[in-house]
Coordinates of C-alpha atoms and ligand atoms in Angstrom, one line a residue:
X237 CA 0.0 0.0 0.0
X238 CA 1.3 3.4 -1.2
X239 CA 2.3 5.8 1.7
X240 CA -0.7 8.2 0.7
X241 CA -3.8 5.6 1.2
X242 CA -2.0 4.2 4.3
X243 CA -2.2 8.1 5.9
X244 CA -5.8 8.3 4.6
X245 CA -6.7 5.4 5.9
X246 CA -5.2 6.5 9.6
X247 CA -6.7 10.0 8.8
X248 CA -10.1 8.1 8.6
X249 CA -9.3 6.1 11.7
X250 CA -8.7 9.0 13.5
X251 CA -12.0 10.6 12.6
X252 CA -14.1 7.9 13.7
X253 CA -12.3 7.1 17.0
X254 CA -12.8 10.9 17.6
X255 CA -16.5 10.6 16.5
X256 CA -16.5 7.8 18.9
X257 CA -14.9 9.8 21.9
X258 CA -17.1 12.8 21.6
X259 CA -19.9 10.2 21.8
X260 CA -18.9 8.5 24.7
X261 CA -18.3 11.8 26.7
X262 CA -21.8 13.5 25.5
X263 CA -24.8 13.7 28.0
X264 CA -28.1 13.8 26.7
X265 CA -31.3 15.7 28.6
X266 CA -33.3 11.9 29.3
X267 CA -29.4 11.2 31.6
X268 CA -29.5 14.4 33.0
X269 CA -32.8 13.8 34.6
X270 CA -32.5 10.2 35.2
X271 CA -29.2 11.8 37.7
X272 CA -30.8 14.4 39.0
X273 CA -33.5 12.0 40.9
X274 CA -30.7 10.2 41.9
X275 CA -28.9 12.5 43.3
X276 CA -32.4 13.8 45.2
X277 CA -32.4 10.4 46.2
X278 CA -28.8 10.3 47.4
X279 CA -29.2 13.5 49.5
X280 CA -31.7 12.0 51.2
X281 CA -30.0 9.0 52.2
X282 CA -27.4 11.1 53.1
X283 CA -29.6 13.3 55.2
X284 CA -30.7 10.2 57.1
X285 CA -27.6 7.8 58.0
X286 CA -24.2 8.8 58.7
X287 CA -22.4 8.1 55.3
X288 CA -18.6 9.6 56.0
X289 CA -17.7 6.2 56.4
X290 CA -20.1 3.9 54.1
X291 CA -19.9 4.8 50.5
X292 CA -24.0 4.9 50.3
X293 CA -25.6 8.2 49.9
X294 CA -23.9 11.7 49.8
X295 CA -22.2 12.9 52.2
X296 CA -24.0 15.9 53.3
X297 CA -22.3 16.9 56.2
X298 CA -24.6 19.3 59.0
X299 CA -21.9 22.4 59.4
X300 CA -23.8 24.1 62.4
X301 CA -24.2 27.2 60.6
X302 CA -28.2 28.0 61.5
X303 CA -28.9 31.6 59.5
X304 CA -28.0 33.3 56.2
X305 CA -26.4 37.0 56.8
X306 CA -28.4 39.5 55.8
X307 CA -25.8 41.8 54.9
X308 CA -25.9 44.1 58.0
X309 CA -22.9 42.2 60.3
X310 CA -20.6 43.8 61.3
X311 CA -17.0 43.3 62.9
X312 CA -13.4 43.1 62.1
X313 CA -12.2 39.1 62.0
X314 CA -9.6 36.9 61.0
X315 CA -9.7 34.6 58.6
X316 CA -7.7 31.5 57.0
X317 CA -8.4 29.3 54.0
X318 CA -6.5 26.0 53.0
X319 CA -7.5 25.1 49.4
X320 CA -5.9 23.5 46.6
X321 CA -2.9 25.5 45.5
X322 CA -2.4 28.3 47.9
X323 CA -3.5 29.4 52.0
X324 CA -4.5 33.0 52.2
X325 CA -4.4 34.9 55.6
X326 CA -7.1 37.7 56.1
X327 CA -8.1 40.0 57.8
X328 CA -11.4 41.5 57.2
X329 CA -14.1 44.4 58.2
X330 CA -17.6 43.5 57.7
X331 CA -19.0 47.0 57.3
X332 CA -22.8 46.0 57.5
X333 CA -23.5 47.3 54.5
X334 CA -23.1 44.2 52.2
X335 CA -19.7 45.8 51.4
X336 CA -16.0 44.5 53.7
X337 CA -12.7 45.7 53.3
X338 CA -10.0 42.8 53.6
X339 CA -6.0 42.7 53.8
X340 CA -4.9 39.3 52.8
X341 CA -1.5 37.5 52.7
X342 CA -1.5 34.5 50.2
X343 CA 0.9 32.1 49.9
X344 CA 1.5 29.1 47.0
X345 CA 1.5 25.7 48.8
X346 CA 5.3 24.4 48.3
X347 CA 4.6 21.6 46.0
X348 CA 6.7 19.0 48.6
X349 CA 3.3 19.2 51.3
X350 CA 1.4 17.8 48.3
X351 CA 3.6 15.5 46.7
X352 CA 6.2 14.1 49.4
X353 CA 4.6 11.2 51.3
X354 CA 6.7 11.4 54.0
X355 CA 5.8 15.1 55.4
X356 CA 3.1 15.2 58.7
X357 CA 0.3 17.0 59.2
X358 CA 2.1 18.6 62.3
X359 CA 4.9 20.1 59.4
X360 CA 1.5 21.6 57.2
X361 CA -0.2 22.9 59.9
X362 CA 3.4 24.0 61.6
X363 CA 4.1 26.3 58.3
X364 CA 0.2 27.6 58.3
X365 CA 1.0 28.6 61.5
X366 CA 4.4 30.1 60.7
X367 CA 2.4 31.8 57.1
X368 CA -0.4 33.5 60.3
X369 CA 2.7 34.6 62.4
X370 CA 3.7 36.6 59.3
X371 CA 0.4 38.3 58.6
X372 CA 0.3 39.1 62.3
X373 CA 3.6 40.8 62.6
X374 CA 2.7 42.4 59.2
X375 CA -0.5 44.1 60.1
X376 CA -0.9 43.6 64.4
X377 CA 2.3 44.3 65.4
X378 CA 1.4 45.3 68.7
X379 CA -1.6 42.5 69.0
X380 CA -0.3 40.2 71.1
X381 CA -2.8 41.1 74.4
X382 CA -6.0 41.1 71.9
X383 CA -8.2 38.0 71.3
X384 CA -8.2 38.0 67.4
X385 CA -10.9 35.5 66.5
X386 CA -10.7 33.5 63.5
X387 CA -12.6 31.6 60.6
X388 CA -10.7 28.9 58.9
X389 CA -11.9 27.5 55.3
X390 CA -10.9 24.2 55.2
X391 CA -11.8 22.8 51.6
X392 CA -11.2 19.2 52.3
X393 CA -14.2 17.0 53.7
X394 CA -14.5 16.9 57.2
X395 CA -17.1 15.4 60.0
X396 CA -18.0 18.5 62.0
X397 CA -18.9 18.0 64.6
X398 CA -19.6 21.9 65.9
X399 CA -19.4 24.8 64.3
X400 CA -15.7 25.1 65.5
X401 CA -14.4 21.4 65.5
X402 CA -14.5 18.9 62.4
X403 CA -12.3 15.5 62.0
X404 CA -10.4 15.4 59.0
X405 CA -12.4 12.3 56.5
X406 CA -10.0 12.1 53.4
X407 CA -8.0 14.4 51.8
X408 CA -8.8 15.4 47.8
X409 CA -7.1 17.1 44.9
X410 CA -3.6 16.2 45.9
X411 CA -2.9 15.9 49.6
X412 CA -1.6 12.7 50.6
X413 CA -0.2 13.3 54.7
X414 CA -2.3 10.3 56.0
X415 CA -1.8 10.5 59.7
X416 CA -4.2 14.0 59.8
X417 CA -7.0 12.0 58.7
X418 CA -9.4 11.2 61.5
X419 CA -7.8 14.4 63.6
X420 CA -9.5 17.5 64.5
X421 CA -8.4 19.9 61.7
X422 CA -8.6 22.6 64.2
X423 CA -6.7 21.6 66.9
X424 CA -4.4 20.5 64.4
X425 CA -3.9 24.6 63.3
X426 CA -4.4 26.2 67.0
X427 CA -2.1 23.9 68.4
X428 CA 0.6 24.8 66.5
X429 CA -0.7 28.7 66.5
X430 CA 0.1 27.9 70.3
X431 CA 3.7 26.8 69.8
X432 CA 4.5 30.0 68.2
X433 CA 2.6 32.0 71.1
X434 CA 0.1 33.0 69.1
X435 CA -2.4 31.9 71.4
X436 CA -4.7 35.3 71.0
X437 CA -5.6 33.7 67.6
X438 CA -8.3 31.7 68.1
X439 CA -9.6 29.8 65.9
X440 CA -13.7 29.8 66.7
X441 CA -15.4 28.5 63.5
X442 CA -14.6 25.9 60.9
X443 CA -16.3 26.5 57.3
X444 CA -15.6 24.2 54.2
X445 CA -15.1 26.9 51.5
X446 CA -18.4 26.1 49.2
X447 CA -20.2 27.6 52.8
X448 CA -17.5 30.6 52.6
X449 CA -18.6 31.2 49.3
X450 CA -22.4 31.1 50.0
X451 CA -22.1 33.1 53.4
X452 CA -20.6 35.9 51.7
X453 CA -23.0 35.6 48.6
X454 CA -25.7 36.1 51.0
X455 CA -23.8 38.8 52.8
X456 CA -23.4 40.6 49.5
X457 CA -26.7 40.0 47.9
X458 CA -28.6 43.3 48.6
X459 CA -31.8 41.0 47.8
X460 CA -31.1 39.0 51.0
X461 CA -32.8 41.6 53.1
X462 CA -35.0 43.0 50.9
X463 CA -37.3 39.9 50.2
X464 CA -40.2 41.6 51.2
X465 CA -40.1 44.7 49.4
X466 CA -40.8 43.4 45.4
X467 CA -39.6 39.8 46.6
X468 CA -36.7 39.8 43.4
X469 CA -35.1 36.3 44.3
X470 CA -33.4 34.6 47.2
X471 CA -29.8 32.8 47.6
X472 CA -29.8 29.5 47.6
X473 CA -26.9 27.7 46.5
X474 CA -23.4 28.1 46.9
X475 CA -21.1 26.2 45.2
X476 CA -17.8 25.5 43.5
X477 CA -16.6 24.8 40.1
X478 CA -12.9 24.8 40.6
X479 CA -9.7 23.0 41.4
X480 CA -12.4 20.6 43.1
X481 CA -16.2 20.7 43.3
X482 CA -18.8 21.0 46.1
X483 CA -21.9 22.8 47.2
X484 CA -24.1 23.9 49.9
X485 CA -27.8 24.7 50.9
X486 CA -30.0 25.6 53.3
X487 CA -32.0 22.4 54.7
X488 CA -35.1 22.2 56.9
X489 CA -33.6 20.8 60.7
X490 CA -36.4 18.2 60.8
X491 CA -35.4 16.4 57.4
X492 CA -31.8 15.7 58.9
X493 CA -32.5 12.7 60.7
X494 CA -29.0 11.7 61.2
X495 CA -28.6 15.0 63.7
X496 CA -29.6 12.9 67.3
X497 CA -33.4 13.9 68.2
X498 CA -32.5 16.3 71.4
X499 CA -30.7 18.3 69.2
X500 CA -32.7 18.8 66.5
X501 CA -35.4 19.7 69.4
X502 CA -33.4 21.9 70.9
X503 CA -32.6 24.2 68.1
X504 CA -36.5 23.6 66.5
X505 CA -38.5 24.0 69.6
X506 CA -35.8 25.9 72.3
X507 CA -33.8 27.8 69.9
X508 CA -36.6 28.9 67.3
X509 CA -34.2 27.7 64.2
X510 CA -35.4 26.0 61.2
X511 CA -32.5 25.7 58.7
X512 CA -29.0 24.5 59.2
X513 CA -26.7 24.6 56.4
X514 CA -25.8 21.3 54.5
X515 CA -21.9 20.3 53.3
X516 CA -23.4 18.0 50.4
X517 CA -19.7 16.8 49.3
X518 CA -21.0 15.9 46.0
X519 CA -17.7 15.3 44.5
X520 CA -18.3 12.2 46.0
X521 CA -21.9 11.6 44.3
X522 CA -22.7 7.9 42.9
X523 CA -19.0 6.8 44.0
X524 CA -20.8 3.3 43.8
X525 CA -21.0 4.5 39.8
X526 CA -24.9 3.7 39.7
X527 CA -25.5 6.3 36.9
X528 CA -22.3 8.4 36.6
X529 CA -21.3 7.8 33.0
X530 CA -18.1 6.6 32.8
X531 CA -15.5 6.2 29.8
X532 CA -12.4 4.1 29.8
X533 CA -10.6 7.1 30.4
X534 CA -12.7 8.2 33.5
X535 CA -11.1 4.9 34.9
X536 CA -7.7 5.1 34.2
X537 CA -8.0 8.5 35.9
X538 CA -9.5 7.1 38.8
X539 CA -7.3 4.1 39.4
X540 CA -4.1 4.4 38.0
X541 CA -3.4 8.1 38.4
X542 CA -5.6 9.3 40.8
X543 CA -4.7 9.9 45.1
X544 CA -7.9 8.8 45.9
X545 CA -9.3 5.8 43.8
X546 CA -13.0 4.9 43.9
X547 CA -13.6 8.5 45.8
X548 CA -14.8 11.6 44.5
X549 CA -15.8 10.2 41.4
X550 CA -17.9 12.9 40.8
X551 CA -15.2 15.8 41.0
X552 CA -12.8 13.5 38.5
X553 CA -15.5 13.6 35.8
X554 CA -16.0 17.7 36.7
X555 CA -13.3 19.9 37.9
X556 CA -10.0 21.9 37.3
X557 CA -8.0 19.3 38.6
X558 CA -8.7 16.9 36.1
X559 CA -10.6 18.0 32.9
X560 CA -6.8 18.8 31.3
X561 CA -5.7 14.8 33.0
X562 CA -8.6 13.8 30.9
X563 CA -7.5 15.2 27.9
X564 CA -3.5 14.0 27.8
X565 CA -5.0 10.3 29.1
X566 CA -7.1 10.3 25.6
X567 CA -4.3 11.7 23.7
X568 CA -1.9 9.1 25.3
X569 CA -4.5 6.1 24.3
X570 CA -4.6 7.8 20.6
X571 CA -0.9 8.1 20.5
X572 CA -0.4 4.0 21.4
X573 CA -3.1 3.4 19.1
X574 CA -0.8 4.7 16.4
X575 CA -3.6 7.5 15.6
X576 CA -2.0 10.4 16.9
X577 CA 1.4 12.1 16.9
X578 CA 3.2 9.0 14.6
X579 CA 6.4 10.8 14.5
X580 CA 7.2 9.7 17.8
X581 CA 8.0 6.2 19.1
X582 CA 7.9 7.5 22.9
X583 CA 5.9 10.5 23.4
X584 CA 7.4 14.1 24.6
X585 CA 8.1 13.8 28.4
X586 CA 5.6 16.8 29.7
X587 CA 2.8 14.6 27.5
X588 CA 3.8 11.4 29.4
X589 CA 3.7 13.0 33.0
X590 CA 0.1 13.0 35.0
X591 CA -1.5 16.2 35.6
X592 CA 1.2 18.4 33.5
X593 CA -1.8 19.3 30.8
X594 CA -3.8 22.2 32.6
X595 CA -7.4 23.2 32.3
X596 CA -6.2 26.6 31.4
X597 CA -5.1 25.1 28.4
X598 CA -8.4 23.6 27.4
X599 CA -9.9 26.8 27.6
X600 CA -7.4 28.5 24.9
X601 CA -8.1 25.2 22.6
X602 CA -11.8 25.6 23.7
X603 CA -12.2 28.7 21.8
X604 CA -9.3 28.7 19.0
X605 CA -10.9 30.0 15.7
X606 CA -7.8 30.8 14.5
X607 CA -7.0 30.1 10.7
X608 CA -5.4 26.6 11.2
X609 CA -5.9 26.3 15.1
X610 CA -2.7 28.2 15.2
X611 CA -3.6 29.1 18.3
X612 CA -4.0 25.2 19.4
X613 CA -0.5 24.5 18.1
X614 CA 1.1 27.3 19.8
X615 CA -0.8 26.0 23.2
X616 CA 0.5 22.5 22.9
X617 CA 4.0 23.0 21.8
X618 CA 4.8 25.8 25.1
X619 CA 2.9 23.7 27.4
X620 CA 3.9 20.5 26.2
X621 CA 6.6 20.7 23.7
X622 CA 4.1 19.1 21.8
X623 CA 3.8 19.5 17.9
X624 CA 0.9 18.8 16.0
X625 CA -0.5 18.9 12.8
X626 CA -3.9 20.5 11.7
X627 CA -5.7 17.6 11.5
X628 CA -4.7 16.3 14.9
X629 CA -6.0 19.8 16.2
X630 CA -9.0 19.7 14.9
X631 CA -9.7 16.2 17.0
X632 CA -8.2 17.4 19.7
X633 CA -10.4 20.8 19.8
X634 CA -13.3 18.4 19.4
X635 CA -12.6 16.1 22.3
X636 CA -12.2 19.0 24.3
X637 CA -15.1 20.7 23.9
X638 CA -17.1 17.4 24.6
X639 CA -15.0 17.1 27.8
X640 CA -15.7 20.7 28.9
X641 CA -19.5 19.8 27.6
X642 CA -19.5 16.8 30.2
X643 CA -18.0 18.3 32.9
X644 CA -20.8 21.6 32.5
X645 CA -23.8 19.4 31.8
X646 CA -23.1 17.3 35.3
X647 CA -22.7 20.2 37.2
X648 CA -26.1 21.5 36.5
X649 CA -27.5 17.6 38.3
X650 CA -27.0 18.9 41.5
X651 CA -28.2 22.9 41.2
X652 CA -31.1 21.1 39.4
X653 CA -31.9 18.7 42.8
X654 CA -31.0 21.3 45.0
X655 CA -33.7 23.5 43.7
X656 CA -36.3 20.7 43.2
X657 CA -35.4 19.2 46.6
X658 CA -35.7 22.6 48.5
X659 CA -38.6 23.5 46.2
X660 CA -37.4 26.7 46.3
X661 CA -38.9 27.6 42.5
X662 CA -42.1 28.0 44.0
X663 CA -41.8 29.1 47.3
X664 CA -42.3 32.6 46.4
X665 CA -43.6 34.7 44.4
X666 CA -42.0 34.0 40.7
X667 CA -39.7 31.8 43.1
X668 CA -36.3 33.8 41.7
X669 CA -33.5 32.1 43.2
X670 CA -29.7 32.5 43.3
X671 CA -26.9 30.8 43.4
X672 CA -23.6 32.1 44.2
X673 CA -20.0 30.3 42.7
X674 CA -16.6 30.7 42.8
X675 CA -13.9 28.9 41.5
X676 CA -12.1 28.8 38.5
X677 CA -13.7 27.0 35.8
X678 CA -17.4 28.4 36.3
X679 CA -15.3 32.2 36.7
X680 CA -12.7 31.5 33.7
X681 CA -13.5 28.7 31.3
X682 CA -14.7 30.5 27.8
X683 CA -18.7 29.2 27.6
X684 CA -18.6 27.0 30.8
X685 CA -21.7 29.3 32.5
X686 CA -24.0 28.9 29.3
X687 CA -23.3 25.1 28.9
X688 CA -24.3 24.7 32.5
X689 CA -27.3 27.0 31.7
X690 CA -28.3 25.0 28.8
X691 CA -28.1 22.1 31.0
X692 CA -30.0 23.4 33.3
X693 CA -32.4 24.1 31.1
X694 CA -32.7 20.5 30.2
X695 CA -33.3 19.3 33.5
X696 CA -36.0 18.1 35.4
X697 CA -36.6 21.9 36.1
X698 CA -37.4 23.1 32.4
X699 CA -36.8 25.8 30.7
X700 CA -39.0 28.4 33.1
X701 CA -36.7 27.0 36.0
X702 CA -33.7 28.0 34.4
X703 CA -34.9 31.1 33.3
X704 CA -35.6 31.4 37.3
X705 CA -32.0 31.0 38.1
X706 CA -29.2 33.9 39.1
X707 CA -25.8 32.8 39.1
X708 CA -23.3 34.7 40.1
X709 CA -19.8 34.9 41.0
X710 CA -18.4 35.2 44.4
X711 CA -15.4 36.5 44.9
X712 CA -13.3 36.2 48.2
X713 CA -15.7 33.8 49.6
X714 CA -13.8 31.5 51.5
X715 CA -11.9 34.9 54.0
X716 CA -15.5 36.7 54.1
X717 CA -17.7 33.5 54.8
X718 CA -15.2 32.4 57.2
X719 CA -15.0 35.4 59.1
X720 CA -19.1 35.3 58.8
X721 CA -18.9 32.2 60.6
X722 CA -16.7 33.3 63.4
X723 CA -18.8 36.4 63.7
X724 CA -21.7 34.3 65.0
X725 CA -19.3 31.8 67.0
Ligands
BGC818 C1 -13.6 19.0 48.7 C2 -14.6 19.9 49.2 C3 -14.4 21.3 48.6 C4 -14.3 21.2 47.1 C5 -14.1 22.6 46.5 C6 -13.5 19.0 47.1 O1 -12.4 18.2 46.7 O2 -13.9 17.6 49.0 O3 -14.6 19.9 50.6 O4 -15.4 22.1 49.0 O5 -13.2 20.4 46.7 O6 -12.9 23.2 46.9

């Protein structure tokens, strides 16, 4: 066979395994619904047993937060936040006025606490600590004598079991120091705040940052004390479309069962409360992989390259962390099925290594309409001293749209069972609702808002649902909801 049909023919082949690909990773609206009342169902369950340790059911941990702000608090607090790639420091004045002012001090994690086995939580928590001391010296010099109370935004998923006490239940996106799971998180920080006699900061509330993030929506919304003049629409959600992926709500006390009876008594019928705010951790929705579609890819991810296999199954199909791992796992299973990037016998080094392809990088292919996908080729080759040729772009452009597709469609299941489950569409007046974000991908990836709209709009909840639904973004929600939290501690 002449060298000419033998490339057309692999041209071909490359066509219909992309064709293939895209098909695998595409949701249509009958799955959508089919996993939105499963995930209803899996709140539920969630809401009833204690499922941290059983894989059935969400997690949908109670986090002792009983009100939304209303935008009037008030104070000056501190505030910490441990997420994915960096720990901020704040400090920040609530001016009651839905507005704040904060000073922050953020600082990259050094790669060796995520990747080197062998450091203890008593080395993290020791250079939090040290990264608090700084900020201190920096902007309360003469502070020592003052109580300084603080939130901390702990983004991991954790039993709490108080509004200011939670036990570490597994680390995600990346962390791997073993012997702080099943330890109080914050102990962990105060007691090492303590060694550097910093004793004055007290750490009074613990907050997983997708309750940051709706705190401080609700703070900021000027609709969330206005409800009863012209009713416009009331927060809801808050969530998290970034690095990882997680939301929160506002339940009714009596529906969480797994909260013992006295209590739930006691803050009903002594206390006058009726909501408490709900940690769903639905990165780790249908871990038992019920209805979650899943590629070969998706389980490559999962159990060969992945910290935490058979967990957060969810967040591997969704977020930051791993819609670029997706990607260069495809690309690798092209490449050894002699489809893609022939000129090379063992594939460039950056393309080989897990996690080196970003999300960022998706979003520049994403929306490349550059004559040739220049664009695309420049993209590849900095990243990962990859080069390609046009044809290989345009597959590649293709498979990641239907990964960014995938990822956007699923995260519209759980805003869609949210807002069934609550029933909050039709609890008022034109039942307007919002829902407050943060996070990278919903803020930064080119078209990611309207795909989850669309999705939305194929859900159970319709087009006149979606049309019901604000989302916005909110910024600096893991200092401000944190210091919320410690506001009412
Ligand atoms: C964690 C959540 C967190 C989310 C977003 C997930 O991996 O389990 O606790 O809220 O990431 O940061």
């Amino acid at each position: 066979m002449s060298f000419e049909s033998l490339h057309r023919i692999k041209q071909e082949e490359l066509q219909k395994k992309t064709e293939e690909i895209v098909k695998e990773l595409t949701i249509e609206s009958d799955e959508i619904c089919k996993l939105t009342s499963y995930f209803i169902e899996s709140m539920e369950s969630g809401l009833d047993h204690q499922t941290s340790t059983s894989s059935k059911g969400l997690p949908m941990i109670p986090t002792f937060v009983l009100d939304k702000p209303n935008g009037t608090e008030k104070g000056v607090l501190m505030a910490c936040d441990l997420g994915g790639t960096n720990f901020r420091v704040c400090s920040v004045t609530l001016n009651g006025d839905h507005t704040f002012e904060l000073k922050q001090l953020k600082t990259k994690i050094p790669l060796e606490y995520l990747e080197d086995d062998t450091v203890t939580s008593e080395e993290l928590f020791g250079f939090l600590a040290r990264r608090i001391k700084v900020f201190m010296n920096k902007y309360h010099p003469d502070g020592a004598k003052e109580i300084f109370k603080m939130g901390f935004t702990f983004s991991y998923p954790v039993d709490q079991t108080s509004l200011s006490a939670g036990t570490l239940i597994r680390w995600t996106k990346g962390f791997k120091i073993n012997d702080a799971v099943g330890k109080d998180v914050v102990q962990l920080l105060q007691d090492q705040l303590n060694k550097l006699e910093l004793a004055n900061v007290k750490i009074v509330a613990l907050c997983n940052d997708t309750v940051g993030t709706f705190l401080s929506h609700c703070y900021r919304s000027v609709n969330s004390d206005s409800l009863t003049v012209g009713e416009i629409s009331e927060p809801v959600i808050g969530c998290i479309f970034g690095t990882g992926t997680n939301g929160c709500y506002m339940e009714e006390i009596a529906n969480i069962k797994k909260l013992p009876a006295e209590l739930r008594d006691d803050l009903i019928n002594k206390q006058g409360k009726r909501y408490m705010c709900i940690n769903t951790e639905w990165g780790s929705f249908d871990n038992e992989l019920k209805v979650l579609p899943t590629t070969k890819y998706d389980i490559i991810l999962d159990q060969k390259i992945s910290p935490n296999p058979g967990f957060h199954l969810f967040e591997k199909r969704i977020s930051g962390m791993f819609l670029g791992e997706i990607l260069r796992i495809i690309l690798v299973d092209l490449h050894q099925q002699e489809l893609l990037f022939q000129q090379f016998k063992v594939l460039p080094h950056r393309l080989s290594t897990p996690f080196e392809l970003s999300t960022e990088v998706l979003s520049h292919i994403e929306i490349d309409d550059s004559t040739d996908l220049r664009e695309t080729e420049l993209n590849l080759l900095q990243s990962l001293r990859l080069p390609t040729n046009l044809q290989e772009r345009v597959c590649i452009q293709k498979i990641v749209r239907a990964i960014s597709r995938r990822s956007a469609y699923l995260a519209a299941v759980p805003l869609a069972a949210i807002l069934i489950k609550t029933k909050c569409l039709n609890r008022r007046y034109h039942g307007e609702v919002e829902i407050g974000c943060d996070g990278s991908v919903v803020e930064f990836y080119p078209g990611y808002r309207s795909m989850l709209r669309h999705a939305l709009s194929l859900s159970p909840i319709g087009p006149d649902g979606e049309r019901k639904v604000h989302i916005f973004i909110a910024k600096d929600g893991s200092g401000v909801g944190a210091a919320l939290c410690a506001l009412v501690a």
